[in-house]
Amino acid sequence: MSTKPIVEGLFAETADGARLLGSRCATCTTPYFPKSPVCHNPACTESKIADAAFGPKGKIWSLAMQDYPPPPPVKFDEPYERYAMAVVDLADGLRVLGRIATDDPESVQCDQDVELIVDVLHHDAEGNDVTTWKFKVC
Ligand SMILES: [Zn+2]
């Protein structure tokens, strides 16, 4: 058994914590995740895209409870356990959706400080850990 990301190249664990791997326009500073080959900001004068890594610190902007199993192709371990999904404003300018890693999703609230982590999303048919990015409350 091993660990593998749900999608290669979307996130990474560094010595300083987890990061989302995206891009940013050097002209207008607009962040993109996943990576974008061009800048989509209509006010931008020149698209200059470079790779960028985002995270790990952020704050919960909005929050919802996933009370029922999402439809395919979403995968999860049985039995299904409800979880909190949040829209998080990362300190470096990216607003991104992510699951909150907690045993007590009812305790999660807007405006809480969170940190990006890489955590197990589910286990595949061979028993491997399939990972994704999540947020934990600081
Ligand atoms: Zn731009």
mmCIF file of N, CA and C and ligand atoms in Angstrom:
data_model
loop_
_atom_site.group_PDB
_atom_site.id
_atom_site.type_symbol
_atom_site.label_atom_id
_atom_site.label_comp_id
_atom_site.label_asym_id
_atom_site.label_seq_id
_atom_site.Cartn_x
_atom_site.Cartn_y
_atom_site.Cartn_z
ATOM 1 N N MET A 1 0.840 -1.192 0.000
ATOM 2 C CA MET A 1 0.000 0.000 0.000
ATOM 3 C C MET A 1 0.875 1.242 0.000
ATOM 4 N N SER A 2 0.399 2.257 -0.650
ATOM 5 C CA SER A 2 1.180 3.484 -0.743
ATOM 6 C C SER A 2 0.249 4.687 -0.713
ATOM 7 N N THR A 3 0.842 5.864 -0.915
ATOM 8 C CA THR A 3 0.104 7.117 -0.925
ATOM 9 C C THR A 3 0.251 7.738 -2.302
ATOM 10 N N LYS A 4 -0.872 8.216 -2.851
ATOM 11 C CA LYS A 4 -0.789 8.895 -4.141
ATOM 12 C C LYS A 4 -1.789 10.038 -4.169
ATOM 13 N N PRO A 5 -1.417 11.137 -4.864
ATOM 14 C CA PRO A 5 -2.327 12.279 -4.943
ATOM 15 C C PRO A 5 -3.511 11.970 -5.858
ATOM 16 N N ILE A 6 -4.639 12.596 -5.593
ATOM 17 C CA ILE A 6 -5.825 12.382 -6.426
ATOM 18 C C ILE A 6 -5.568 12.858 -7.848
ATOM 19 N N VAL A 7 -4.770 13.921 -7.999
ATOM 20 C CA VAL A 7 -4.332 14.421 -9.306
ATOM 21 C C VAL A 7 -2.876 14.860 -9.157
ATOM 22 N N GLU A 8 -2.023 14.425 -10.058
ATOM 23 C CA GLU A 8 -0.613 14.826 -10.020
ATOM 24 C C GLU A 8 -0.470 16.314 -10.356
ATOM 25 N N GLY A 9 0.407 16.993 -9.601
ATOM 26 C CA GLY A 9 0.773 18.356 -9.939
ATOM 27 C C GLY A 9 -0.139 19.446 -9.425
ATOM 28 N N LEU A 10 -1.152 19.102 -8.620
ATOM 29 C CA LEU A 10 -2.058 20.119 -8.083
ATOM 30 C C LEU A 10 -1.584 20.680 -6.752
ATOM 31 N N PHE A 11 -0.875 19.863 -5.976
ATOM 32 C CA PHE A 11 -0.433 20.294 -4.648
ATOM 33 C C PHE A 11 0.844 19.559 -4.301
ATOM 34 N N ALA A 12 1.541 20.086 -3.283
ATOM 35 C CA ALA A 12 2.805 19.477 -2.862
ATOM 36 C C ALA A 12 3.009 19.752 -1.384
ATOM 37 N N GLU A 13 3.792 18.876 -0.758
ATOM 38 C CA GLU A 13 4.203 19.116 0.621
ATOM 39 C C GLU A 13 5.657 19.571 0.581
ATOM 40 N N THR A 14 5.935 20.720 1.201
ATOM 41 C CA THR A 14 7.286 21.259 1.249
ATOM 42 C C THR A 14 7.758 21.241 2.702
ATOM 43 N N ALA A 15 9.013 21.637 2.913
ATOM 44 C CA ALA A 15 9.540 21.721 4.274
ATOM 45 C C ALA A 15 8.772 22.752 5.094
ATOM 46 N N ASP A 16 8.141 23.726 4.428
ATOM 47 C CA ASP A 16 7.381 24.773 5.117
ATOM 48 C C ASP A 16 5.883 24.533 5.084
ATOM 49 N N GLY A 17 5.457 23.303 4.788
ATOM 50 C CA GLY A 17 4.031 23.000 4.761
ATOM 51 C C GLY A 17 3.519 22.769 3.357
ATOM 52 N N ALA A 18 2.206 22.545 3.272
ATOM 53 C CA ALA A 18 1.585 22.225 1.985
ATOM 54 C C ALA A 18 1.441 23.482 1.124
ATOM 55 N N ARG A 19 1.441 23.260 -0.191
ATOM 56 C CA ARG A 19 1.240 24.360 -1.131
ATOM 57 C C ARG A 19 0.350 23.880 -2.275
ATOM 58 N N LEU A 20 -0.498 24.793 -2.764
ATOM 59 C CA LEU A 20 -1.247 24.548 -3.989
ATOM 60 C C LEU A 20 -0.396 25.063 -5.140
ATOM 61 N N LEU A 21 -0.304 24.280 -6.217
ATOM 62 C CA LEU A 21 0.570 24.625 -7.333
ATOM 63 C C LEU A 21 -0.260 25.248 -8.448
ATOM 64 N N GLY A 22 -0.118 26.540 -8.596
ATOM 65 C CA GLY A 22 -0.872 27.274 -9.599
ATOM 66 C C GLY A 22 0.038 28.186 -10.381
ATOM 67 N N SER A 23 -0.518 29.319 -10.771
ATOM 68 C CA SER A 23 0.273 30.302 -11.501
ATOM 69 C C SER A 23 -0.236 31.701 -11.146
ATOM 70 N N ARG A 24 0.556 32.689 -11.538
ATOM 71 C CA ARG A 24 0.198 34.079 -11.247
ATOM 72 C C ARG A 24 0.666 34.936 -12.417
ATOM 73 N N CYS A 25 -0.124 35.947 -12.733
ATOM 74 C CA CYS A 25 0.265 36.891 -13.778
ATOM 75 C C CYS A 25 1.202 37.937 -13.178
ATOM 76 N N ALA A 26 2.389 38.069 -13.764
ATOM 77 C CA ALA A 26 3.375 39.028 -13.255
ATOM 78 C C ALA A 26 2.937 40.475 -13.516
ATOM 79 N N THR A 27 2.083 40.684 -14.502
ATOM 80 C CA THR A 27 1.650 42.045 -14.817
ATOM 81 C C THR A 27 0.602 42.550 -13.827
ATOM 82 N N CYS A 28 -0.462 41.761 -13.603
ATOM 83 C CA CYS A 28 -1.583 42.240 -12.773
ATOM 84 C C CYS A 28 -1.689 41.498 -11.445
ATOM 85 N N THR A 29 -0.842 40.499 -11.191
ATOM 86 C CA THR A 29 -0.757 39.690 -9.966
ATOM 87 C C THR A 29 -1.955 38.757 -9.747
ATOM 88 N N THR A 30 -2.843 38.594 -10.724
ATOM 89 C CA THR A 30 -3.989 37.687 -10.556
ATOM 90 C C THR A 30 -3.485 36.256 -10.357
ATOM 91 N N PRO A 31 -3.961 35.586 -9.266
ATOM 92 C CA PRO A 31 -3.563 34.201 -9.030
ATOM 93 C C PRO A 31 -4.489 33.230 -9.749
ATOM 94 N N TYR A 32 -3.945 32.079 -10.160
ATOM 95 C CA TYR A 32 -4.734 31.038 -10.823
ATOM 96 C C TYR A 32 -4.447 29.677 -10.204
ATOM 97 N N PHE A 33 -5.519 28.943 -9.932
ATOM 98 C CA PHE A 33 -5.399 27.560 -9.472
ATOM 99 C C PHE A 33 -6.602 26.786 -9.981
ATOM 100 N N PRO A 34 -6.394 25.696 -10.740
ATOM 101 C CA PRO A 34 -5.104 25.192 -11.205
ATOM 102 C C PRO A 34 -4.413 26.197 -12.134
ATOM 103 N N LYS A 35 -3.239 25.817 -12.611
ATOM 104 C CA LYS A 35 -2.457 26.701 -13.465
ATOM 105 C C LYS A 35 -3.253 27.132 -14.694
ATOM 106 N N SER A 36 -3.004 28.352 -15.124
ATOM 107 C CA SER A 36 -3.614 28.863 -16.351
ATOM 108 C C SER A 36 -2.501 29.228 -17.327
ATOM 109 N N PRO A 37 -2.678 28.924 -18.615
ATOM 110 C CA PRO A 37 -1.634 29.282 -19.583
ATOM 111 C C PRO A 37 -1.644 30.770 -19.934
ATOM 112 N N VAL A 38 -2.768 31.437 -19.677
ATOM 113 C CA VAL A 38 -2.875 32.864 -19.998
ATOM 114 C C VAL A 38 -3.602 33.586 -18.874
ATOM 115 N N CYS A 39 -3.473 34.913 -18.841
ATOM 116 C CA CYS A 39 -4.192 35.719 -17.857
ATOM 117 C C CYS A 39 -5.604 35.997 -18.374
ATOM 118 N N HIS A 40 -6.609 35.804 -17.512
ATOM 119 C CA HIS A 40 -8.010 36.005 -17.902
ATOM 120 C C HIS A 40 -8.589 37.305 -17.349
ATOM 121 N N ASN A 41 -7.755 38.126 -16.739
ATOM 122 C CA ASN A 41 -8.213 39.401 -16.198
ATOM 123 C C ASN A 41 -8.443 40.366 -17.364
ATOM 124 N N PRO A 42 -9.712 40.788 -17.608
ATOM 125 C CA PRO A 42 -9.978 41.666 -18.759
ATOM 126 C C PRO A 42 -9.287 43.022 -18.656
ATOM 127 N N ALA A 43 -8.894 43.420 -17.459
ATOM 128 C CA ALA A 43 -8.222 44.708 -17.290
ATOM 129 C C ALA A 43 -6.710 44.607 -17.418
ATOM 130 N N CYS A 44 -6.211 43.375 -17.598
ATOM 131 C CA CYS A 44 -4.760 43.167 -17.655
ATOM 132 C C CYS A 44 -4.218 43.608 -19.010
ATOM 133 N N THR A 45 -3.093 44.301 -18.979
ATOM 134 C CA THR A 45 -2.522 44.841 -20.208
ATOM 135 C C THR A 45 -1.606 43.867 -20.937
ATOM 136 N N GLU A 46 -0.998 42.923 -20.191
ATOM 137 C CA GLU A 46 -0.095 41.958 -20.827
ATOM 138 C C GLU A 46 -0.050 40.673 -20.004
ATOM 139 N N SER A 47 -0.417 39.551 -20.615
ATOM 140 C CA SER A 47 -0.417 38.260 -19.941
ATOM 141 C C SER A 47 1.011 37.753 -19.779
ATOM 142 N N LYS A 48 1.466 37.698 -18.528
ATOM 143 C CA LYS A 48 2.806 37.178 -18.213
ATOM 144 C C LYS A 48 2.645 36.146 -17.104
ATOM 145 N N ILE A 49 2.357 34.917 -17.474
ATOM 146 C CA ILE A 49 2.064 33.866 -16.501
ATOM 147 C C ILE A 49 3.343 33.156 -16.062
ATOM 148 N N ALA A 50 3.459 32.976 -14.754
ATOM 149 C CA ALA A 50 4.579 32.208 -14.194
ATOM 150 C C ALA A 50 4.025 31.251 -13.137
ATOM 151 N N ASP A 51 4.698 30.130 -12.937
ATOM 152 C CA ASP A 51 4.288 29.191 -11.901
ATOM 153 C C ASP A 51 4.324 29.872 -10.535
ATOM 154 N N ALA A 52 3.382 29.496 -9.664
ATOM 155 C CA ALA A 52 3.334 30.057 -8.316
ATOM 156 C C ALA A 52 2.813 28.990 -7.368
ATOM 157 N N ALA A 53 3.228 29.052 -6.110
ATOM 158 C CA ALA A 53 2.755 28.140 -5.076
ATOM 159 C C ALA A 53 2.016 28.952 -4.027
ATOM 160 N N PHE A 54 0.843 28.461 -3.591
ATOM 161 C CA PHE A 54 -0.021 29.207 -2.682
ATOM 162 C C PHE A 54 -0.200 28.462 -1.361
ATOM 163 N N GLY A 55 -0.308 29.230 -0.283
ATOM 164 C CA GLY A 55 -0.537 28.673 1.029
ATOM 165 C C GLY A 55 0.683 28.872 1.913
ATOM 166 N N PRO A 56 0.653 28.383 3.156
ATOM 167 C CA PRO A 56 -0.396 27.543 3.722
ATOM 168 C C PRO A 56 -1.438 28.285 4.557
ATOM 169 N N LYS A 57 -1.215 29.570 4.876
ATOM 170 C CA LYS A 57 -2.122 30.251 5.815
ATOM 171 C C LYS A 57 -3.317 30.869 5.101
ATOM 172 N N GLY A 58 -4.486 30.791 5.753
ATOM 173 C CA GLY A 58 -5.674 31.383 5.190
ATOM 174 C C GLY A 58 -6.759 31.555 6.225
ATOM 175 N N LYS A 59 -7.916 32.058 5.748
ATOM 176 C CA LYS A 59 -9.059 32.312 6.625
ATOM 177 C C LYS A 59 -10.326 31.852 5.910
ATOM 178 N N ILE A 60 -11.239 31.234 6.666
ATOM 179 C CA ILE A 60 -12.482 30.738 6.073
ATOM 180 C C ILE A 60 -13.369 31.917 5.693
ATOM 181 N N TRP A 61 -13.732 31.994 4.413
ATOM 182 C CA TRP A 61 -14.587 33.067 3.897
ATOM 183 C C TRP A 61 -16.045 32.625 3.905
ATOM 184 N N SER A 62 -16.297 31.347 3.560
ATOM 185 C CA SER A 62 -17.654 30.810 3.512
ATOM 186 C C SER A 62 -17.581 29.320 3.818
ATOM 187 N N LEU A 63 -18.726 28.758 4.221
ATOM 188 C CA LEU A 63 -18.702 27.408 4.750
ATOM 189 C C LEU A 63 -20.024 26.705 4.459
ATOM 190 N N ALA A 64 -19.968 25.408 4.192
ATOM 191 C CA ALA A 64 -21.184 24.606 4.020
ATOM 192 C C ALA A 64 -20.914 23.187 4.513
ATOM 193 N N MET A 65 -21.975 22.501 4.933
ATOM 194 C CA MET A 65 -21.865 21.130 5.399
ATOM 195 C C MET A 65 -22.284 20.184 4.276
ATOM 196 N N GLN A 66 -21.443 19.200 3.982
ATOM 197 C CA GLN A 66 -21.796 18.177 2.994
ATOM 198 C C GLN A 66 -22.493 17.054 3.763
ATOM 199 N N ASP A 67 -23.821 17.132 3.827
ATOM 200 C CA ASP A 67 -24.602 16.217 4.669
ATOM 201 C C ASP A 67 -24.863 14.866 4.033
ATOM 202 N N TYR A 68 -24.704 14.760 2.718
ATOM 203 C CA TYR A 68 -25.001 13.510 2.023
ATOM 204 C C TYR A 68 -23.868 13.195 1.056
ATOM 205 N N PRO A 69 -23.722 11.930 0.672
ATOM 206 C CA PRO A 69 -22.625 11.576 -0.233
ATOM 207 C C PRO A 69 -22.764 12.293 -1.572
ATOM 208 N N PRO A 70 -21.694 12.944 -2.024
ATOM 209 C CA PRO A 70 -21.755 13.591 -3.334
ATOM 210 C C PRO A 70 -21.866 12.542 -4.449
ATOM 211 N N PRO A 71 -22.450 12.902 -5.589
ATOM 212 C CA PRO A 71 -22.618 11.942 -6.682
ATOM 213 C C PRO A 71 -21.274 11.629 -7.349
ATOM 214 N N PRO A 72 -21.213 10.509 -8.100
ATOM 215 C CA PRO A 72 -19.993 10.207 -8.854
ATOM 216 C C PRO A 72 -19.659 11.380 -9.783
ATOM 217 N N PRO A 73 -18.400 11.626 -10.063
ATOM 218 C CA PRO A 73 -17.236 10.756 -9.829
ATOM 219 C C PRO A 73 -16.576 10.927 -8.464
ATOM 220 N N VAL A 74 -17.190 11.674 -7.531
ATOM 221 C CA VAL A 74 -16.578 11.842 -6.210
ATOM 222 C C VAL A 74 -16.504 10.485 -5.508
ATOM 223 N N LYS A 75 -15.365 10.194 -4.916
ATOM 224 C CA LYS A 75 -15.164 8.931 -4.208
ATOM 225 C C LYS A 75 -14.967 9.208 -2.726
ATOM 226 N N PHE A 76 -15.389 8.260 -1.896
ATOM 227 C CA PHE A 76 -15.239 8.413 -0.445
ATOM 228 C C PHE A 76 -15.236 7.031 0.172
ATOM 229 N N ASP A 77 -14.679 6.954 1.380
ATOM 230 C CA ASP A 77 -14.675 5.693 2.116
ATOM 231 C C ASP A 77 -16.052 5.462 2.735
ATOM 232 N N GLU A 78 -16.473 4.198 2.765
ATOM 233 C CA GLU A 78 -17.711 3.823 3.462
ATOM 234 C C GLU A 78 -17.378 3.494 4.910
ATOM 235 N N PRO A 79 -18.221 3.793 5.885
ATOM 236 C CA PRO A 79 -19.464 4.538 5.707
ATOM 237 C C PRO A 79 -19.198 6.028 5.503
ATOM 238 N N TYR A 80 -20.072 6.678 4.758
ATOM 239 C CA TYR A 80 -19.938 8.099 4.490
ATOM 240 C C TYR A 80 -20.044 8.893 5.789
ATOM 241 N N GLU A 81 -19.160 9.868 5.935
ATOM 242 C CA GLU A 81 -19.230 10.767 7.091
ATOM 243 C C GLU A 81 -19.321 12.194 6.586
ATOM 244 N N ARG A 82 -20.289 12.943 7.119
ATOM 245 C CA ARG A 82 -20.461 14.335 6.704
ATOM 246 C C ARG A 82 -19.190 15.131 7.003
ATOM 247 N N TYR A 83 -18.988 16.181 6.202
ATOM 248 C CA TYR A 83 -17.804 17.017 6.387
ATOM 249 C C TYR A 83 -18.123 18.449 6.013
ATOM 250 N N ALA A 84 -17.265 19.339 6.452
ATOM 251 C CA ALA A 84 -17.419 20.763 6.150
ATOM 252 C C ALA A 84 -16.563 21.100 4.935
ATOM 253 N N MET A 85 -17.167 21.849 3.998
ATOM 254 C CA MET A 85 -16.444 22.391 2.843
ATOM 255 C C MET A 85 -16.371 23.892 3.041
ATOM 256 N N ALA A 86 -15.222 24.458 2.748
ATOM 257 C CA ALA A 86 -15.050 25.890 2.966
ATOM 258 C C ALA A 86 -14.458 26.554 1.736
ATOM 259 N N VAL A 87 -14.815 27.816 1.560
ATOM 260 C CA VAL A 87 -14.111 28.691 0.633
ATOM 261 C C VAL A 87 -13.118 29.460 1.499
ATOM 262 N N VAL A 88 -11.848 29.322 1.188
ATOM 263 C CA VAL A 88 -10.790 29.894 2.016
ATOM 264 C C VAL A 88 -10.045 30.977 1.237
ATOM 265 N N ASP A 89 -9.838 32.107 1.899
ATOM 266 C CA ASP A 89 -8.978 33.155 1.358
ATOM 267 C C ASP A 89 -7.567 32.904 1.870
ATOM 268 N N LEU A 90 -6.684 32.467 0.982
ATOM 269 C CA LEU A 90 -5.291 32.283 1.373
ATOM 270 C C LEU A 90 -4.624 33.650 1.496
ATOM 271 N N ALA A 91 -3.650 33.738 2.376
ATOM 272 C CA ALA A 91 -2.989 35.013 2.658
ATOM 273 C C ALA A 91 -2.308 35.590 1.418
ATOM 274 N N ASP A 92 -1.939 34.724 0.478
ATOM 275 C CA ASP A 92 -1.252 35.221 -0.716
ATOM 276 C C ASP A 92 -2.191 35.479 -1.894
ATOM 277 N N GLY A 93 -3.495 35.619 -1.614
ATOM 278 C CA GLY A 93 -4.398 36.176 -2.614
ATOM 279 C C GLY A 93 -5.301 35.211 -3.347
ATOM 280 N N LEU A 94 -5.132 33.910 -3.141
ATOM 281 C CA LEU A 94 -5.973 32.930 -3.836
ATOM 282 C C LEU A 94 -7.201 32.607 -2.985
ATOM 283 N N ARG A 95 -8.379 32.571 -3.606
ATOM 284 C CA ARG A 95 -9.613 32.117 -2.936
ATOM 285 C C ARG A 95 -9.915 30.734 -3.492
ATOM 286 N N VAL A 96 -9.982 29.723 -2.618
ATOM 287 C CA VAL A 96 -10.052 28.342 -3.087
ATOM 288 C C VAL A 96 -10.975 27.509 -2.197
ATOM 289 N N LEU A 97 -11.611 26.515 -2.812
ATOM 290 C CA LEU A 97 -12.508 25.599 -2.111
ATOM 291 C C LEU A 97 -11.699 24.438 -1.538
ATOM 292 N N GLY A 98 -12.059 24.002 -0.337
ATOM 293 C CA GLY A 98 -11.381 22.845 0.236
ATOM 294 C C GLY A 98 -12.159 22.256 1.388
ATOM 295 N N ARG A 99 -11.909 20.982 1.632
ATOM 296 C CA ARG A 99 -12.543 20.286 2.743
ATOM 297 C C ARG A 99 -11.819 20.653 4.039
ATOM 298 N N ILE A 100 -12.576 20.731 5.135
ATOM 299 C CA ILE A 100 -11.974 20.986 6.440
ATOM 300 C C ILE A 100 -11.682 19.649 7.100
ATOM 301 N N ALA A 101 -10.425 19.449 7.508
ATOM 302 C CA ALA A 101 -10.016 18.220 8.185
ATOM 303 C C ALA A 101 -10.303 18.369 9.672
ATOM 304 N N THR A 102 -11.391 17.730 10.131
ATOM 305 C CA THR A 102 -11.757 17.791 11.540
ATOM 306 C C THR A 102 -12.683 16.628 11.875
ATOM 307 N N ASP A 103 -12.651 16.197 13.128
ATOM 308 C CA ASP A 103 -13.592 15.184 13.601
ATOM 309 C C ASP A 103 -14.907 15.827 14.055
ATOM 310 N N ASP A 104 -14.929 17.166 14.094
ATOM 311 C CA ASP A 104 -16.097 17.881 14.591
ATOM 312 C C ASP A 104 -16.479 18.998 13.610
ATOM 313 N N PRO A 105 -17.062 18.635 12.449
ATOM 314 C CA PRO A 105 -17.361 19.668 11.445
ATOM 315 C C PRO A 105 -18.330 20.738 11.948
ATOM 316 N N GLU A 106 -19.156 20.411 12.937
ATOM 317 C CA GLU A 106 -20.101 21.402 13.479
ATOM 318 C C GLU A 106 -19.381 22.568 14.158
ATOM 319 N N SER A 107 -18.156 22.359 14.591
ATOM 320 C CA SER A 107 -17.435 23.396 15.332
ATOM 321 C C SER A 107 -16.782 24.423 14.412
ATOM 322 N N VAL A 108 -16.741 24.159 13.113
ATOM 323 C CA VAL A 108 -16.049 25.044 12.174
ATOM 324 C C VAL A 108 -16.907 26.283 11.913
ATOM 325 N N GLN A 109 -16.250 27.463 11.859
ATOM 326 C CA GLN A 109 -16.980 28.712 11.657
ATOM 327 C C GLN A 109 -16.255 29.605 10.655
ATOM 328 N N CYS A 110 -17.029 30.506 10.054
ATOM 329 C CA CYS A 110 -16.431 31.498 9.160
ATOM 330 C C CYS A 110 -15.441 32.360 9.946
ATOM 331 N N ASP A 111 -14.472 32.902 9.245
ATOM 332 C CA ASP A 111 -13.431 33.781 9.778
ATOM 333 C C ASP A 111 -12.389 33.061 10.624
ATOM 334 N N GLN A 112 -12.497 31.737 10.768
ATOM 335 C CA GLN A 112 -11.449 31.020 11.491
ATOM 336 C C GLN A 112 -10.186 30.963 10.631
ATOM 337 N N ASP A 113 -9.042 31.042 11.296
ATOM 338 C CA ASP A 113 -7.758 30.874 10.618
ATOM 339 C C ASP A 113 -7.545 29.395 10.332
ATOM 340 N N VAL A 114 -7.073 29.095 9.128
ATOM 341 C CA VAL A 114 -6.835 27.708 8.733
ATOM 342 C C VAL A 114 -5.466 27.596 8.081
ATOM 343 N N GLU A 115 -5.005 26.356 8.004
ATOM 344 C CA GLU A 115 -3.725 26.059 7.369
ATOM 345 C C GLU A 115 -3.936 24.950 6.363
ATOM 346 N N LEU A 116 -3.322 25.118 5.207
ATOM 347 C CA LEU A 116 -3.394 24.118 4.150
ATOM 348 C C LEU A 116 -2.616 22.868 4.557
ATOM 349 N N ILE A 117 -3.207 21.696 4.321
ATOM 350 C CA ILE A 117 -2.520 20.427 4.580
ATOM 351 C C ILE A 117 -2.796 19.473 3.426
ATOM 352 N N VAL A 118 -2.015 18.426 3.343
ATOM 353 C CA VAL A 118 -2.295 17.308 2.446
ATOM 354 C C VAL A 118 -2.771 16.168 3.328
ATOM 355 N N ASP A 119 -3.940 15.583 2.987
ATOM 356 C CA ASP A 119 -4.546 14.576 3.852
ATOM 357 C C ASP A 119 -5.233 13.519 2.986
ATOM 358 N N VAL A 120 -5.554 12.396 3.603
ATOM 359 C CA VAL A 120 -6.197 11.307 2.881
ATOM 360 C C VAL A 120 -7.645 11.686 2.543
ATOM 361 N N LEU A 121 -8.016 11.509 1.276
ATOM 362 C CA LEU A 121 -9.382 11.752 0.823
ATOM 363 C C LEU A 121 -10.186 10.460 0.898
ATOM 364 N N HIS A 122 -9.612 9.373 0.384
ATOM 365 C CA HIS A 122 -10.254 8.060 0.434
ATOM 366 C C HIS A 122 -9.187 7.012 0.164
ATOM 367 N N HIS A 123 -9.603 5.754 0.174
ATOM 368 C CA HIS A 123 -8.694 4.645 -0.131
ATOM 369 C C HIS A 123 -9.177 3.988 -1.410
ATOM 370 N N ASP A 124 -8.220 3.667 -2.309
ATOM 371 C CA ASP A 124 -8.617 3.043 -3.569
ATOM 372 C C ASP A 124 -8.820 1.537 -3.374
ATOM 373 N N ALA A 125 -9.153 0.840 -4.461
ATOM 374 C CA ALA A 125 -9.494 -0.586 -4.383
ATOM 375 C C ALA A 125 -8.342 -1.437 -3.866
ATOM 376 N N GLU A 126 -7.096 -0.940 -4.040
ATOM 377 C CA GLU A 126 -5.927 -1.685 -3.555
ATOM 378 C C GLU A 126 -5.558 -1.292 -2.127
ATOM 379 N N GLY A 127 -6.312 -0.387 -1.530
ATOM 380 C CA GLY A 127 -6.034 0.038 -0.160
ATOM 381 C C GLY A 127 -5.046 1.171 -0.043
ATOM 382 N N ASN A 128 -4.666 1.791 -1.177
ATOM 383 C CA ASN A 128 -3.732 2.921 -1.138
ATOM 384 C C ASN A 128 -4.430 4.174 -0.612
ATOM 385 N N ASP A 129 -3.662 5.005 0.096
ATOM 386 C CA ASP A 129 -4.162 6.315 0.519
ATOM 387 C C ASP A 129 -4.189 7.234 -0.697
ATOM 388 N N VAL A 130 -5.338 7.795 -1.016
ATOM 389 C CA VAL A 130 -5.448 8.788 -2.079
ATOM 390 C C VAL A 130 -5.601 10.144 -1.391
ATOM 391 N N THR A 131 -4.654 11.054 -1.666
ATOM 392 C CA THR A 131 -4.608 12.314 -0.925
ATOM 393 C C THR A 131 -5.126 13.490 -1.747
ATOM 394 N N THR A 132 -5.508 14.541 -1.021
ATOM 395 C CA THR A 132 -5.897 15.811 -1.627
ATOM 396 C C THR A 132 -5.517 16.914 -0.660
ATOM 397 N N TRP A 133 -5.753 18.166 -1.050
ATOM 398 C CA TRP A 133 -5.517 19.259 -0.113
ATOM 399 C C TRP A 133 -6.765 19.447 0.732
ATOM 400 N N LYS A 134 -6.541 19.819 1.980
ATOM 401 C CA LYS A 134 -7.608 20.154 2.907
ATOM 402 C C LYS A 134 -7.114 21.331 3.748
ATOM 403 N N PHE A 135 -7.981 21.801 4.629
ATOM 404 C CA PHE A 135 -7.592 22.846 5.575
ATOM 405 C C PHE A 135 -7.870 22.357 6.978
ATOM 406 N N LYS A 136 -6.965 22.714 7.900
ATOM 407 C CA LYS A 136 -7.214 22.440 9.309
ATOM 408 C C LYS A 136 -7.284 23.761 10.045
ATOM 409 N N VAL A 137 -8.180 23.826 11.020
ATOM 410 C CA VAL A 137 -8.342 25.039 11.813
ATOM 411 C C VAL A 137 -7.117 25.206 12.701
ATOM 412 N N CYS A 138 -6.571 26.432 12.741
ATOM 413 C CA CYS A 138 -5.351 26.694 13.531
ATOM 414 C C CYS A 138 -5.685 26.898 15.003
HETATM 415 ZN ZN ZN B 1 -2.684 39.655 -15.896
#
